[in-house]
Coordinates of C-alpha atoms in Angstrom, one line a residue:
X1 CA 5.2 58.5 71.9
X2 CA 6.2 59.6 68.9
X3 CA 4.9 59.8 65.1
X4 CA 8.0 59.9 62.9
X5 CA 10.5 58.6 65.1
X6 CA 11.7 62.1 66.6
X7 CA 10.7 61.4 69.6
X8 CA 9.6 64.9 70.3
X9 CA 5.9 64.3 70.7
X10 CA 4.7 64.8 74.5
X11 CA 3.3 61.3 75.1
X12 CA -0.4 61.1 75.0
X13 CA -2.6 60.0 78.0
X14 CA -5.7 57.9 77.0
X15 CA -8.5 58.7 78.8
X16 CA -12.6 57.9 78.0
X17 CA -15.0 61.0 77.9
X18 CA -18.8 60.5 77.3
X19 CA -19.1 57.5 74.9
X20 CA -15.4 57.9 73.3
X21 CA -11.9 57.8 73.7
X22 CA -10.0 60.8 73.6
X23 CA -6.0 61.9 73.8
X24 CA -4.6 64.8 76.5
X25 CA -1.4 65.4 76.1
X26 CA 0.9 69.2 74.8
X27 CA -0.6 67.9 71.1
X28 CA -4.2 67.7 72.3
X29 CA -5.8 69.8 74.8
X30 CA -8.7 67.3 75.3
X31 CA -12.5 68.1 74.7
X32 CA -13.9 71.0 75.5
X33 CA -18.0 71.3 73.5
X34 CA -18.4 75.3 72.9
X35 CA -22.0 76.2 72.0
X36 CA -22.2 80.0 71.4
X37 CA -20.9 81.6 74.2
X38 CA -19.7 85.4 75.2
X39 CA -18.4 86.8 78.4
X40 CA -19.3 84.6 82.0
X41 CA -21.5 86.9 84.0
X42 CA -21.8 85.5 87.9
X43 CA -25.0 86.6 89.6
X44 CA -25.9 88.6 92.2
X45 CA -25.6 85.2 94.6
X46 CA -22.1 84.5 95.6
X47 CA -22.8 80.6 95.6
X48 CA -24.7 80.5 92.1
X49 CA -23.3 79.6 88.5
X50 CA -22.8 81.7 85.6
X51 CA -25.7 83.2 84.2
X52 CA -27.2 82.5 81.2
X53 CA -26.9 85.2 78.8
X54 CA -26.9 86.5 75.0
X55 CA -25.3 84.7 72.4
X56 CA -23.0 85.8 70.4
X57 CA -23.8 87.1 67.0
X58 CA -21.1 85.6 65.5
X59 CA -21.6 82.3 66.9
X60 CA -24.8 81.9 64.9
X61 CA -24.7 81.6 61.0
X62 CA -27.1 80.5 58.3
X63 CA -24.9 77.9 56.0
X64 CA -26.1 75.7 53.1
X65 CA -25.5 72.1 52.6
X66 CA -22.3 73.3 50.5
X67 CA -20.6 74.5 53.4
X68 CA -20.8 78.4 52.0
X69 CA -23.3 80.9 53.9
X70 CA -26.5 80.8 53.1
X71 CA -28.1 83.5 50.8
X72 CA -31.1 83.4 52.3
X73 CA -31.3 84.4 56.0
X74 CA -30.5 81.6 59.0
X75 CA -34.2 80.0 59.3
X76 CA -35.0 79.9 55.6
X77 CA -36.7 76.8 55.6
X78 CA -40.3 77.7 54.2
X79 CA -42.6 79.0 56.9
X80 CA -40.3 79.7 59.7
X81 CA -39.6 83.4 60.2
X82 CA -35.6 84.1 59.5
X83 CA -33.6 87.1 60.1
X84 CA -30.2 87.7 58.4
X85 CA -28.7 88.5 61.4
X86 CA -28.3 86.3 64.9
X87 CA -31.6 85.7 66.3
X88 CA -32.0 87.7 69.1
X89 CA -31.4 86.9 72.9
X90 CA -34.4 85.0 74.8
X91 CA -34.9 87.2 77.8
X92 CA -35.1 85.2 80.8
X93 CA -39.6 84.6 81.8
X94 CA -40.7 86.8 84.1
X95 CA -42.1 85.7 87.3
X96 CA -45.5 87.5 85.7
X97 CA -45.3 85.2 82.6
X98 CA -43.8 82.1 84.0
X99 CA -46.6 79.0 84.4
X100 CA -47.1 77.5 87.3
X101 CA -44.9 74.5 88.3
X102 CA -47.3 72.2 87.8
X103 CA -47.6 73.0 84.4
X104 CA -43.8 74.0 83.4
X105 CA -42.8 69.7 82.8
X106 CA -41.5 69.7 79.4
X107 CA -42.6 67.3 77.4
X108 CA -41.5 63.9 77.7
X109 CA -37.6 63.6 76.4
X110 CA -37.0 67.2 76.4
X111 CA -35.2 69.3 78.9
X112 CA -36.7 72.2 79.8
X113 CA -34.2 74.2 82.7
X114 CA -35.5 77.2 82.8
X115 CA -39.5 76.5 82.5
X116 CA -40.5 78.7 79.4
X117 CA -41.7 75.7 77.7
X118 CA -39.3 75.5 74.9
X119 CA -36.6 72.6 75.1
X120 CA -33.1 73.1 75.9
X121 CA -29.6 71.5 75.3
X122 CA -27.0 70.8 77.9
X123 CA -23.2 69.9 76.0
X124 CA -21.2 67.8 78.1
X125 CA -17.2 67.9 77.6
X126 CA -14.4 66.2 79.7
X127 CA -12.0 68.6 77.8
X128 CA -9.6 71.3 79.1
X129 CA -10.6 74.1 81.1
X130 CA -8.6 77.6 82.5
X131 CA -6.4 75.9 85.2
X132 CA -7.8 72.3 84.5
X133 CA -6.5 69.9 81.2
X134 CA -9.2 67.9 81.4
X135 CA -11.1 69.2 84.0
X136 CA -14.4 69.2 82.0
X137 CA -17.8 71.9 81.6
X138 CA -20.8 72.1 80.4
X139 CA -22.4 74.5 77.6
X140 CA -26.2 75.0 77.6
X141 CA -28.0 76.3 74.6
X142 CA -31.3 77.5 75.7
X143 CA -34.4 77.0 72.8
X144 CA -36.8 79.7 71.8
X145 CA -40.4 79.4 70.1
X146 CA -40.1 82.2 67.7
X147 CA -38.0 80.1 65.0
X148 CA -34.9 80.8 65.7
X149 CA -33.8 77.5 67.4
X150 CA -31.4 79.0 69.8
X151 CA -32.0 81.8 72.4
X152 CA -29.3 82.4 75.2
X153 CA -26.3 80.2 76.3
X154 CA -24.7 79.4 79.2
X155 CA -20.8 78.0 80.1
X156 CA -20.8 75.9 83.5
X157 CA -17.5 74.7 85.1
X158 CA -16.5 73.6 88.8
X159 CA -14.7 77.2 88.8
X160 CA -18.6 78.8 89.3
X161 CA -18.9 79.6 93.1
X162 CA -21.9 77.8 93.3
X163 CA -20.6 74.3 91.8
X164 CA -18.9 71.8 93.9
X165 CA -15.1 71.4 93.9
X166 CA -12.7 73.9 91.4
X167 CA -10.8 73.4 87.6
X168 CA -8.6 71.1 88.2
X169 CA -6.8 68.2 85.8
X170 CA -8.7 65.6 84.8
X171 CA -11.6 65.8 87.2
X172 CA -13.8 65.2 83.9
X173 CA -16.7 67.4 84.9
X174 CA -19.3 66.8 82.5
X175 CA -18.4 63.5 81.1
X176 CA -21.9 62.3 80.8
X177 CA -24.7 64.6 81.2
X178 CA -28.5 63.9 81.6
X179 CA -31.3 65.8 82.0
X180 CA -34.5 65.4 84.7
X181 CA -36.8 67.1 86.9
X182 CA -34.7 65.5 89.8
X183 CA -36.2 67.5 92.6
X184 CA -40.1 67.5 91.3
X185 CA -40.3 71.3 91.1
X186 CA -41.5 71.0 87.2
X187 CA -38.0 72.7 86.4
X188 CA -35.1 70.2 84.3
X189 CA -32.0 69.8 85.9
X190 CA -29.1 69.0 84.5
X191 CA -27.1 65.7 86.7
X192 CA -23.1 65.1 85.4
X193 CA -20.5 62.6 86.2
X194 CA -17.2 64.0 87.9
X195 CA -14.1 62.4 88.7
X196 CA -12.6 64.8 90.7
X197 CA -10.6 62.3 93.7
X198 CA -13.4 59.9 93.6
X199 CA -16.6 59.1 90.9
X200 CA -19.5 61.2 92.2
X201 CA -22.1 63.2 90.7
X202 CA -23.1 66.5 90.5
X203 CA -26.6 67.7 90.6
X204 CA -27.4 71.0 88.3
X205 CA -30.4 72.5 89.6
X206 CA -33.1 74.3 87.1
X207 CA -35.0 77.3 88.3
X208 CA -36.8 80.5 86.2
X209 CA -33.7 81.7 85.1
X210 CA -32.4 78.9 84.2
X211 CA -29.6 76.4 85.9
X212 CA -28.8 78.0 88.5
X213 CA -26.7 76.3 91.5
X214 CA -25.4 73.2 92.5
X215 CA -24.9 70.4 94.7
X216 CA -23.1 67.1 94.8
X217 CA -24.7 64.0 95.4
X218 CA -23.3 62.3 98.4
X219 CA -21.8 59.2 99.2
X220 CA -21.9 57.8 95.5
X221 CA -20.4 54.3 94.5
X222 CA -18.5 53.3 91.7
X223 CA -19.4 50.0 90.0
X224 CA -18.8 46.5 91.2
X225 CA -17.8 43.8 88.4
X226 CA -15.6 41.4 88.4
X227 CA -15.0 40.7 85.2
X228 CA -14.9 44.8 84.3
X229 CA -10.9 45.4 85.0
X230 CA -11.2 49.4 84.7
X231 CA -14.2 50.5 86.6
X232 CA -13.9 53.5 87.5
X233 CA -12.3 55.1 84.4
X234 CA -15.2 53.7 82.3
X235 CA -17.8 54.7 84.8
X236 CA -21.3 56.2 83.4
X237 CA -24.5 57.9 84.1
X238 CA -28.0 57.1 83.1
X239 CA -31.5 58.9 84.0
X240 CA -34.8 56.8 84.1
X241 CA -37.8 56.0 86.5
X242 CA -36.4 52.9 87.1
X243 CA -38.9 51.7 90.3
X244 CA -42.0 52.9 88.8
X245 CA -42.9 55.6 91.4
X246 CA -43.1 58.3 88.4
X247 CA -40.0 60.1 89.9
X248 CA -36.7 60.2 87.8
X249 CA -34.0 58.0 89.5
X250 CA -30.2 58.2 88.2
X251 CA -27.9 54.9 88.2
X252 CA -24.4 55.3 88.9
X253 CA -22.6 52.0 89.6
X254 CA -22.8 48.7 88.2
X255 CA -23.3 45.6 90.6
X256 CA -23.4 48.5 93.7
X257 CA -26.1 47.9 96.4
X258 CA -26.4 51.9 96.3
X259 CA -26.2 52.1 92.9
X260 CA -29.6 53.2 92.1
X261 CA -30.4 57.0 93.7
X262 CA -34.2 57.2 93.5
X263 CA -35.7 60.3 92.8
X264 CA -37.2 62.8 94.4
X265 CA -33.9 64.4 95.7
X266 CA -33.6 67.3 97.8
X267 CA -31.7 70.5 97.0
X268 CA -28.6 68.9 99.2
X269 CA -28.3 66.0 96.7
X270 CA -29.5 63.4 98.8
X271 CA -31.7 61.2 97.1
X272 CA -35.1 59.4 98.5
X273 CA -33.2 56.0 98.8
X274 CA -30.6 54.0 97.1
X275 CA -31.0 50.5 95.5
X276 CA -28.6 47.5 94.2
X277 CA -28.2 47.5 90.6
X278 CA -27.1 44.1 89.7
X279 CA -23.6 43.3 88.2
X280 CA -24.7 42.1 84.8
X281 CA -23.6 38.3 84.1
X282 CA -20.4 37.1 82.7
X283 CA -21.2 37.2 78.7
X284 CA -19.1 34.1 77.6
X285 CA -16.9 31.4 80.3
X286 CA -14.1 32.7 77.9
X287 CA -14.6 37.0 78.8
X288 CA -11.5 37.1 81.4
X289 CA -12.3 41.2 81.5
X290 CA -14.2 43.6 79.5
X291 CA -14.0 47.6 80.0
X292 CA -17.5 48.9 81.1
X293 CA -18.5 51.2 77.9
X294 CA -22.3 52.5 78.3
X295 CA -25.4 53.0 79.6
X296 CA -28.9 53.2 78.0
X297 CA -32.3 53.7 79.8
X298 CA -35.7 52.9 78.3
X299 CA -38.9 51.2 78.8
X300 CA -38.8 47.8 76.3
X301 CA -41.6 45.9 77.8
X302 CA -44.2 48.5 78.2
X303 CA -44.6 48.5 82.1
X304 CA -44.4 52.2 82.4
X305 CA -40.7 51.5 84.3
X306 CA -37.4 52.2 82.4
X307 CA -35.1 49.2 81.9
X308 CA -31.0 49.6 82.2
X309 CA -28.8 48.5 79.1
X310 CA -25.5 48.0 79.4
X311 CA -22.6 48.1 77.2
X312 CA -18.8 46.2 77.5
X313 CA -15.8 45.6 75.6
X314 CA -14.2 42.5 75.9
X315 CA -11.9 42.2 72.7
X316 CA -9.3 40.0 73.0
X317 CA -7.4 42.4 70.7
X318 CA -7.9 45.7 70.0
X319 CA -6.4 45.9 66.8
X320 CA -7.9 42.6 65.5
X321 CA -10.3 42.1 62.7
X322 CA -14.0 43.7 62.7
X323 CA -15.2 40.0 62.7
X324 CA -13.1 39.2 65.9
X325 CA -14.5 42.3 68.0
X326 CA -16.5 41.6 71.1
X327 CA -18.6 44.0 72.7
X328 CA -21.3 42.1 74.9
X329 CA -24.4 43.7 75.7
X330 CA -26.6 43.0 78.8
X331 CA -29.8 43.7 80.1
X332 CA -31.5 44.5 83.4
X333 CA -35.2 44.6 83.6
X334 CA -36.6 47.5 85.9
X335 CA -39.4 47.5 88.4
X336 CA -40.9 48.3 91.7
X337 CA -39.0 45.8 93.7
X338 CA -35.6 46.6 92.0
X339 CA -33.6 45.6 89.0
X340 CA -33.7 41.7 88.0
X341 CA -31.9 39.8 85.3
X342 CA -34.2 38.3 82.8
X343 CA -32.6 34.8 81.6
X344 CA -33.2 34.3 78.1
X345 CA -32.7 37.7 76.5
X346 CA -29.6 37.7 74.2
X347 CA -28.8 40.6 73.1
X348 CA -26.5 41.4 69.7
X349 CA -22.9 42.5 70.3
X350 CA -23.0 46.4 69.9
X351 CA -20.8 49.3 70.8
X352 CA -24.1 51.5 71.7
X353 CA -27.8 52.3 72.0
X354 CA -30.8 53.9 72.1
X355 CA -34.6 53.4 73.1
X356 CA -37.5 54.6 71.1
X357 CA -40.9 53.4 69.6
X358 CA -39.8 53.6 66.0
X359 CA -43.0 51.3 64.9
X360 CA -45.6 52.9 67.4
X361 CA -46.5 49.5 68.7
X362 CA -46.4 51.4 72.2
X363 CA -43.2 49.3 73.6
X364 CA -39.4 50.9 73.4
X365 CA -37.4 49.5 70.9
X366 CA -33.7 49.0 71.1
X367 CA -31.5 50.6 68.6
X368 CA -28.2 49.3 68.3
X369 CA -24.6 49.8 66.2
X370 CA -23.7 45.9 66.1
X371 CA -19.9 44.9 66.1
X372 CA -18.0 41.9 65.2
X373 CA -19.3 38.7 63.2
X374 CA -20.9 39.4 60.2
X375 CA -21.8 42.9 60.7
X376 CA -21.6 45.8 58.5
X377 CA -19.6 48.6 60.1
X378 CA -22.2 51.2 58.5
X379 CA -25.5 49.3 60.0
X380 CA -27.9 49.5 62.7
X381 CA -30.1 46.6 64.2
X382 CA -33.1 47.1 65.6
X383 CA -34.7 45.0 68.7
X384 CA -38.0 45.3 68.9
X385 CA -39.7 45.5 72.2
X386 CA -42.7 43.4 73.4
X387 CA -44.7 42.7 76.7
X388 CA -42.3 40.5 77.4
X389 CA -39.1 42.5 76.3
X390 CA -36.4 43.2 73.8
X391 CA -35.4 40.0 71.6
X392 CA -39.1 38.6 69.8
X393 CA -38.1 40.3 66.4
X394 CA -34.8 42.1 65.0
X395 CA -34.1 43.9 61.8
X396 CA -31.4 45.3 60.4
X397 CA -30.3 48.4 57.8
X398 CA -27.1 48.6 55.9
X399 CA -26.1 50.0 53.1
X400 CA -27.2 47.0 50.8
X401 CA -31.3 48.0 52.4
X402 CA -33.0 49.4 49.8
X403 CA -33.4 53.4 49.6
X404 CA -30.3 53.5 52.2
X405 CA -27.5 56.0 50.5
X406 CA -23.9 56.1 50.3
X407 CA -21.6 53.0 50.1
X408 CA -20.1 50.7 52.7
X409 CA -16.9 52.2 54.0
X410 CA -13.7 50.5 53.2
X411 CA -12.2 50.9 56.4
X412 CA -12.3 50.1 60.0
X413 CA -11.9 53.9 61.4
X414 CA -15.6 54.8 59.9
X415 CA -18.4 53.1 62.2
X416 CA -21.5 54.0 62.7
X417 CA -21.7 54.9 66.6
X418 CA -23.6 57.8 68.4
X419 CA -27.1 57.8 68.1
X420 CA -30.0 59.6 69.0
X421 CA -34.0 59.1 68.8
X422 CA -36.7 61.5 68.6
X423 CA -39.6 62.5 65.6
X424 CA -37.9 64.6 62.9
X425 CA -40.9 64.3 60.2
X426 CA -43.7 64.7 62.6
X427 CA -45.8 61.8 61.8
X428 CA -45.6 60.0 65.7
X429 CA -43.1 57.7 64.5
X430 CA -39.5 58.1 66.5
X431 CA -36.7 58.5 63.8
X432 CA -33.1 57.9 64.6
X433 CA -29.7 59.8 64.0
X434 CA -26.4 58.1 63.5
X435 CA -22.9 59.5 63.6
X436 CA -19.5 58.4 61.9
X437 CA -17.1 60.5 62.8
X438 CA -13.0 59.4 62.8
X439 CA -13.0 57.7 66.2
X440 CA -9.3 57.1 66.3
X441 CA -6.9 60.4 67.3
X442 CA -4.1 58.2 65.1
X443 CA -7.1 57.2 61.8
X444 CA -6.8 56.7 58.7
X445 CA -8.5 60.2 56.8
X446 CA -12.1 59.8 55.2
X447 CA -15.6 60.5 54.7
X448 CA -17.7 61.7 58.4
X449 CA -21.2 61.2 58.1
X450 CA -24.5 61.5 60.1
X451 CA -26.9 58.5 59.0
X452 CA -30.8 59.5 58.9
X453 CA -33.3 57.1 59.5
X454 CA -37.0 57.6 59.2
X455 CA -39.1 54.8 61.6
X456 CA -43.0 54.2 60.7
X457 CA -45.2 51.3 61.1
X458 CA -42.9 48.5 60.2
X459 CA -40.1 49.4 61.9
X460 CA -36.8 51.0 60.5
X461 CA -35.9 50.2 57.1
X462 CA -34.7 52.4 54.0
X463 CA -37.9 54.5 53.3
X464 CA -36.8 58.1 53.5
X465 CA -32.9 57.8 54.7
X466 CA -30.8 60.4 54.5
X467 CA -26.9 60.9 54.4
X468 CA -25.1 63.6 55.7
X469 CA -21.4 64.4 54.7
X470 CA -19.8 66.7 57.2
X471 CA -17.6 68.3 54.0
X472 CA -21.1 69.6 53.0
X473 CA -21.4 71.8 56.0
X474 CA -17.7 73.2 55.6
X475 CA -16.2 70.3 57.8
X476 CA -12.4 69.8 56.7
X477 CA -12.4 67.5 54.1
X478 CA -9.4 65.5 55.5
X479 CA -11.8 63.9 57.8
X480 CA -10.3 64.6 61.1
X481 CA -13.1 67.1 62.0
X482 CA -14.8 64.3 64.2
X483 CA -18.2 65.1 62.4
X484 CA -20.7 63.5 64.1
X485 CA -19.6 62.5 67.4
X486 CA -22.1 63.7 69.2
X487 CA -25.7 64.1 68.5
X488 CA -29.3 65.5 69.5
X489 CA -32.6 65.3 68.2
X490 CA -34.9 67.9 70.0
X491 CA -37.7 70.8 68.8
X492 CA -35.9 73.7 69.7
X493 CA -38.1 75.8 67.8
X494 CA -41.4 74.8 69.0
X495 CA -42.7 73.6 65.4
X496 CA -43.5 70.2 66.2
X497 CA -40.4 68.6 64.2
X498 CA -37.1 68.0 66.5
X499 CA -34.0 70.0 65.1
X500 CA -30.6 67.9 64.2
X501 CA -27.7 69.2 66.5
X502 CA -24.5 67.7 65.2
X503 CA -21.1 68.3 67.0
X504 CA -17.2 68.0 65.0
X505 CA -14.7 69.0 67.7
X506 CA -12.2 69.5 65.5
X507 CA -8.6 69.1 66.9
X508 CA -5.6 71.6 67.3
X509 CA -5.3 72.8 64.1
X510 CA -9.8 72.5 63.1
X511 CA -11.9 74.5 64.6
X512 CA -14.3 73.0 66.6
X513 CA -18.4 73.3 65.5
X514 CA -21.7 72.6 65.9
X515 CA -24.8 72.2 63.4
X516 CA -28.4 72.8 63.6
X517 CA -30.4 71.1 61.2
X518 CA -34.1 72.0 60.7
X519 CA -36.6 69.2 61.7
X520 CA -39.1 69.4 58.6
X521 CA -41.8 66.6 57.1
X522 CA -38.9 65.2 55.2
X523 CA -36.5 64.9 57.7
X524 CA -33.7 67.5 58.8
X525 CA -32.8 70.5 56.1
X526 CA -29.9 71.4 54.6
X527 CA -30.9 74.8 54.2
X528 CA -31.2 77.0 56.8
X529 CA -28.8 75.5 58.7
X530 CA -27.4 77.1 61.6
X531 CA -23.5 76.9 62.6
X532 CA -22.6 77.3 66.3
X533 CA -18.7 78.4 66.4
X534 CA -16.5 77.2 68.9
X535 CA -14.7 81.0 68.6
X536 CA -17.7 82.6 70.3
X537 CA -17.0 80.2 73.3
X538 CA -13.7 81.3 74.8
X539 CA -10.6 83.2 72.8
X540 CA -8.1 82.1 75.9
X541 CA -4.9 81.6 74.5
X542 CA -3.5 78.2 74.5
X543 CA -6.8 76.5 75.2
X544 CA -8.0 74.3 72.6
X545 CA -11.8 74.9 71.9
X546 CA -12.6 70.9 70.4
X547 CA -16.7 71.2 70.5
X548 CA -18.2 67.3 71.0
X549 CA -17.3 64.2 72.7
X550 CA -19.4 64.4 75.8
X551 CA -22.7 63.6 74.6
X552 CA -25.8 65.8 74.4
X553 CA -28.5 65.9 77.5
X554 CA -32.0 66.9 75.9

């Protein structure tokens, strides 16, 4: 494949990772999400993982919404204690200190791996690895309660002893990530796609210090519908109590009678049972094939039991107009005899999704980025749940919504896609995050952004939006950064407002970054923003360090 006609580009292999598309090829080393950290240190067990440890001080810097460093130190936001240099490293609890497991759970939403009671982040990344293009880890940023947002880090791949299989190419380890209490010990551990010979998954167990061994998940399926024509390539991972038993269950295979691994497992992977999960119905008589794109968990009716979205794209052309796109959406309603298929819901075309209570009506609403027809390619739509599910009431927020910033972009490369959910402002409400970043290796240049939306009692609409321009944090200004393709909204530093994480992965020439934004009663800060370098990560030569593209468990 070539560029100018030379004929000297290696040809680039396509390849999904997380909820994107990304090249491998000589040009582009694939996507590997660096999050502050130093030298791997194995422990003492030969079968264990590498050890969380210290980040690196230069991993960690104070910037200002211009890009430059701050002047102040790296938590200046008023009433947080700062330091000008790094924070200092968390030291793992103490078996003295540490609560007892019935009291480590985090809270609800928030992984907790190591049981301190601060939230943590797990980066997934199907990008290259020592011995492995495309083989895929994970990066874990561990959170602290003293104000400094990040406390010590941790780099996983299949090379550790004590994780199943070895770097290898394209085995894709950490494509999706998610993030339970999978075994009921009151510890959060970390469960990953892999693609290494076969789709499986890989189970990341939590523990005192942290994740801390591994186990693969046996005798996993891949999904089962007919009119999906690349299955496996496309397949996901999604986390939920999807039976109602108050144990986390994963999902991992569309229209497979073992689909559905219900929680508790035990320490050798095997879970409780297995279930069907439907194949969802053929959108349209006209849908010949559709590629499987996404999953999204969440409770839209109320029951107490999480309900499975799923995501397609069925466009008869890839490069036709925005108006032509179709990306059908389905819906399978959870409960404790297994998934059914409500008839009836129709959902809105839409490349993604979330699920939160932005209106605090006590039902999960569904947050989506439409496509095709008359949608803007900077909106979201809301549909709002009910006792009787998602579809009695939909709204939707462009551009032209009142108090919404910025203007509609004028091409096709600059949609609004990742999102995340979780309360920024503190006032009970769920807010959400969404990203723009150049989704297209071959795009045309332009603006990256990260879309702020505040919910409240009426829903989502323009009251208190904020717009984020990844040029402002010292992105490239050519646009091929990525800003935005992955996102997380968690309280890493215990104050009762979740932190912003934003990821760029850069490409061969960018480096690759990472953002933390300050949760604060008016939404995240652009002050005391800290910057997570992908050079702190791993200075092997020849391996590209592009941060994002995996997704963010939280």
């Amino acid at each position: 494949m070539s560029m100018d006609g030379s004929g000297d580009q290696a040809e680039v292999r396509r390849r999904r990772v997380g909820k994107r598309t990304w090249g491998i090829g000589a040009g582009a080393v694939g996507v590997v999400l660096a999050v502050v950290v130093g030298t791997l240190v194995l422990g003492d067990d030969p079968e264990g993982v590498a050890e969380p440890h210290a980040c690196r001080a230069s991993a960690l810097k104070g910037v200002s919404a211009s890009g430059r460093p701050a002047t102040e130190s790296a938590d200046s936001v008023p009433g947080r204690p700062g330091t000008e240099s790094a924070p200092p490293a968390s030291a793992p609890p103490s078996s003295e200190s540490a609560p007892p497991a019935s009291d480590r759970t985090a809270p609800e939403g928030r992984a907790d791996f190591d049981g301190d009671g601060n939230p943590d982040l797990a980066f997934g990344s199907g990008g290259s690895v020592e011995g492995g293009s495309g083989g895929g880890s994970i990066e874990v940023a561990y959170g602290t309660g003293d104000g400094t947002r990040v406390g010590r880090c941790q780099y996983l791949t299949q090379d550790d002893p004590g994780i199943p299989g070895s770097n290898r190419d394209e085995a894709y380890f950490g494509t999706d990530v998610v993030a339970r209490d999978l075994d009921g010990d009151g510890y959060t551990d970390l469960a990953s796609a892999v693609f290494d010979w076969k789709p499986s998954v890989i189970i990341v167990w939590g523990s005192e210090e942290g994740l801390s061994s591994a186990t693969r998940v046996p005798d996993t399926d891949s999904s089962h519908v007919a009119w999906d024509n690349d299955p496996i390539l496309d397949e996901q991972l999604a986390a939920g109590d999807f039976d109602g038993d108050r144990h986390p269950d994963l999902v991992f295979g569309l229209g497979s009678d073992k689909g559905l691994l219900k929680g508790p497992f035990r320490r050798d992977g095997t879970p409780a049972g297995t279930d069907r999960v439907p194949a969802p119905r053929r959108p349209a008589p006209e849908v010949a094939d559709a590629n499987y794109g996404d999953l999204v968990a969440g409770d839209l009716d109320g029951d107490g039991i999480d309900d499975l979205v799923s995501f397609h794209n069925a466009d008869p052309d890839p490069e036709g107009p925005w108006s032509e796109q179709v990306r059908p959406v389905s819906y399978l309603h959870g409960g404790r005899d297994g998934f059914t298929q409500p008839r009836g819901v129709r959902l809105p075309d839409a490349g993604t999704g979330a699920v939160a209570d932005v209106d605090g009506d006590g039902f999960g609403d569904l947050v989506l980025t439409p496509r095709g027809g008359d949608a803007s390619r900077s909106s979201l739509t809301v549909v709002y749940g009910s006792e009787s599910g998602p579809g009695g009431r939909t709204t939707t927020v462009d551009r032209d919504t009142p108090g919404v910033p910025g203007e509609e972009p004028q091409d096709e490369d600059a949609v609004l896609a990742p999102l995340d959910v979780g309360d920024v402002n503190g006032d009970g409400y769920a807010d959400v995050v969404a990203g723009a970043p150049r989704w297209d290796i071959y795009g045309e240049p332009g603006p990256e952004q990260v879309l702020f939306l505040a919910g409240g009692p009426d829903g989502l609409g323009g009251r208190g939006t904020r717009l984020f321009d990844g040029t402002d944090f010292g992105a490239t200004r050519d646009g091929r950064a990525d800003f935005g393709t992955s996102l997380g909204l968690t309280d890493l530093d215990g104050d009762g407002h979740a932190d912003l994480v934003v990821t760029a992965p850069g490409s061969d020439t960018i480096d690759g970054a990472a953002w933390v934004l300050p949760g604060t009663a008016g939404g995240p800060a652009t002050e005391g923003v800290i910057r997570l370098s992908a050079d702190a990560f791993d200075d092997t030569e020849g391996l590209g360090l592009l941060m994002g593209g995996a997704g963010i468990a939280r």
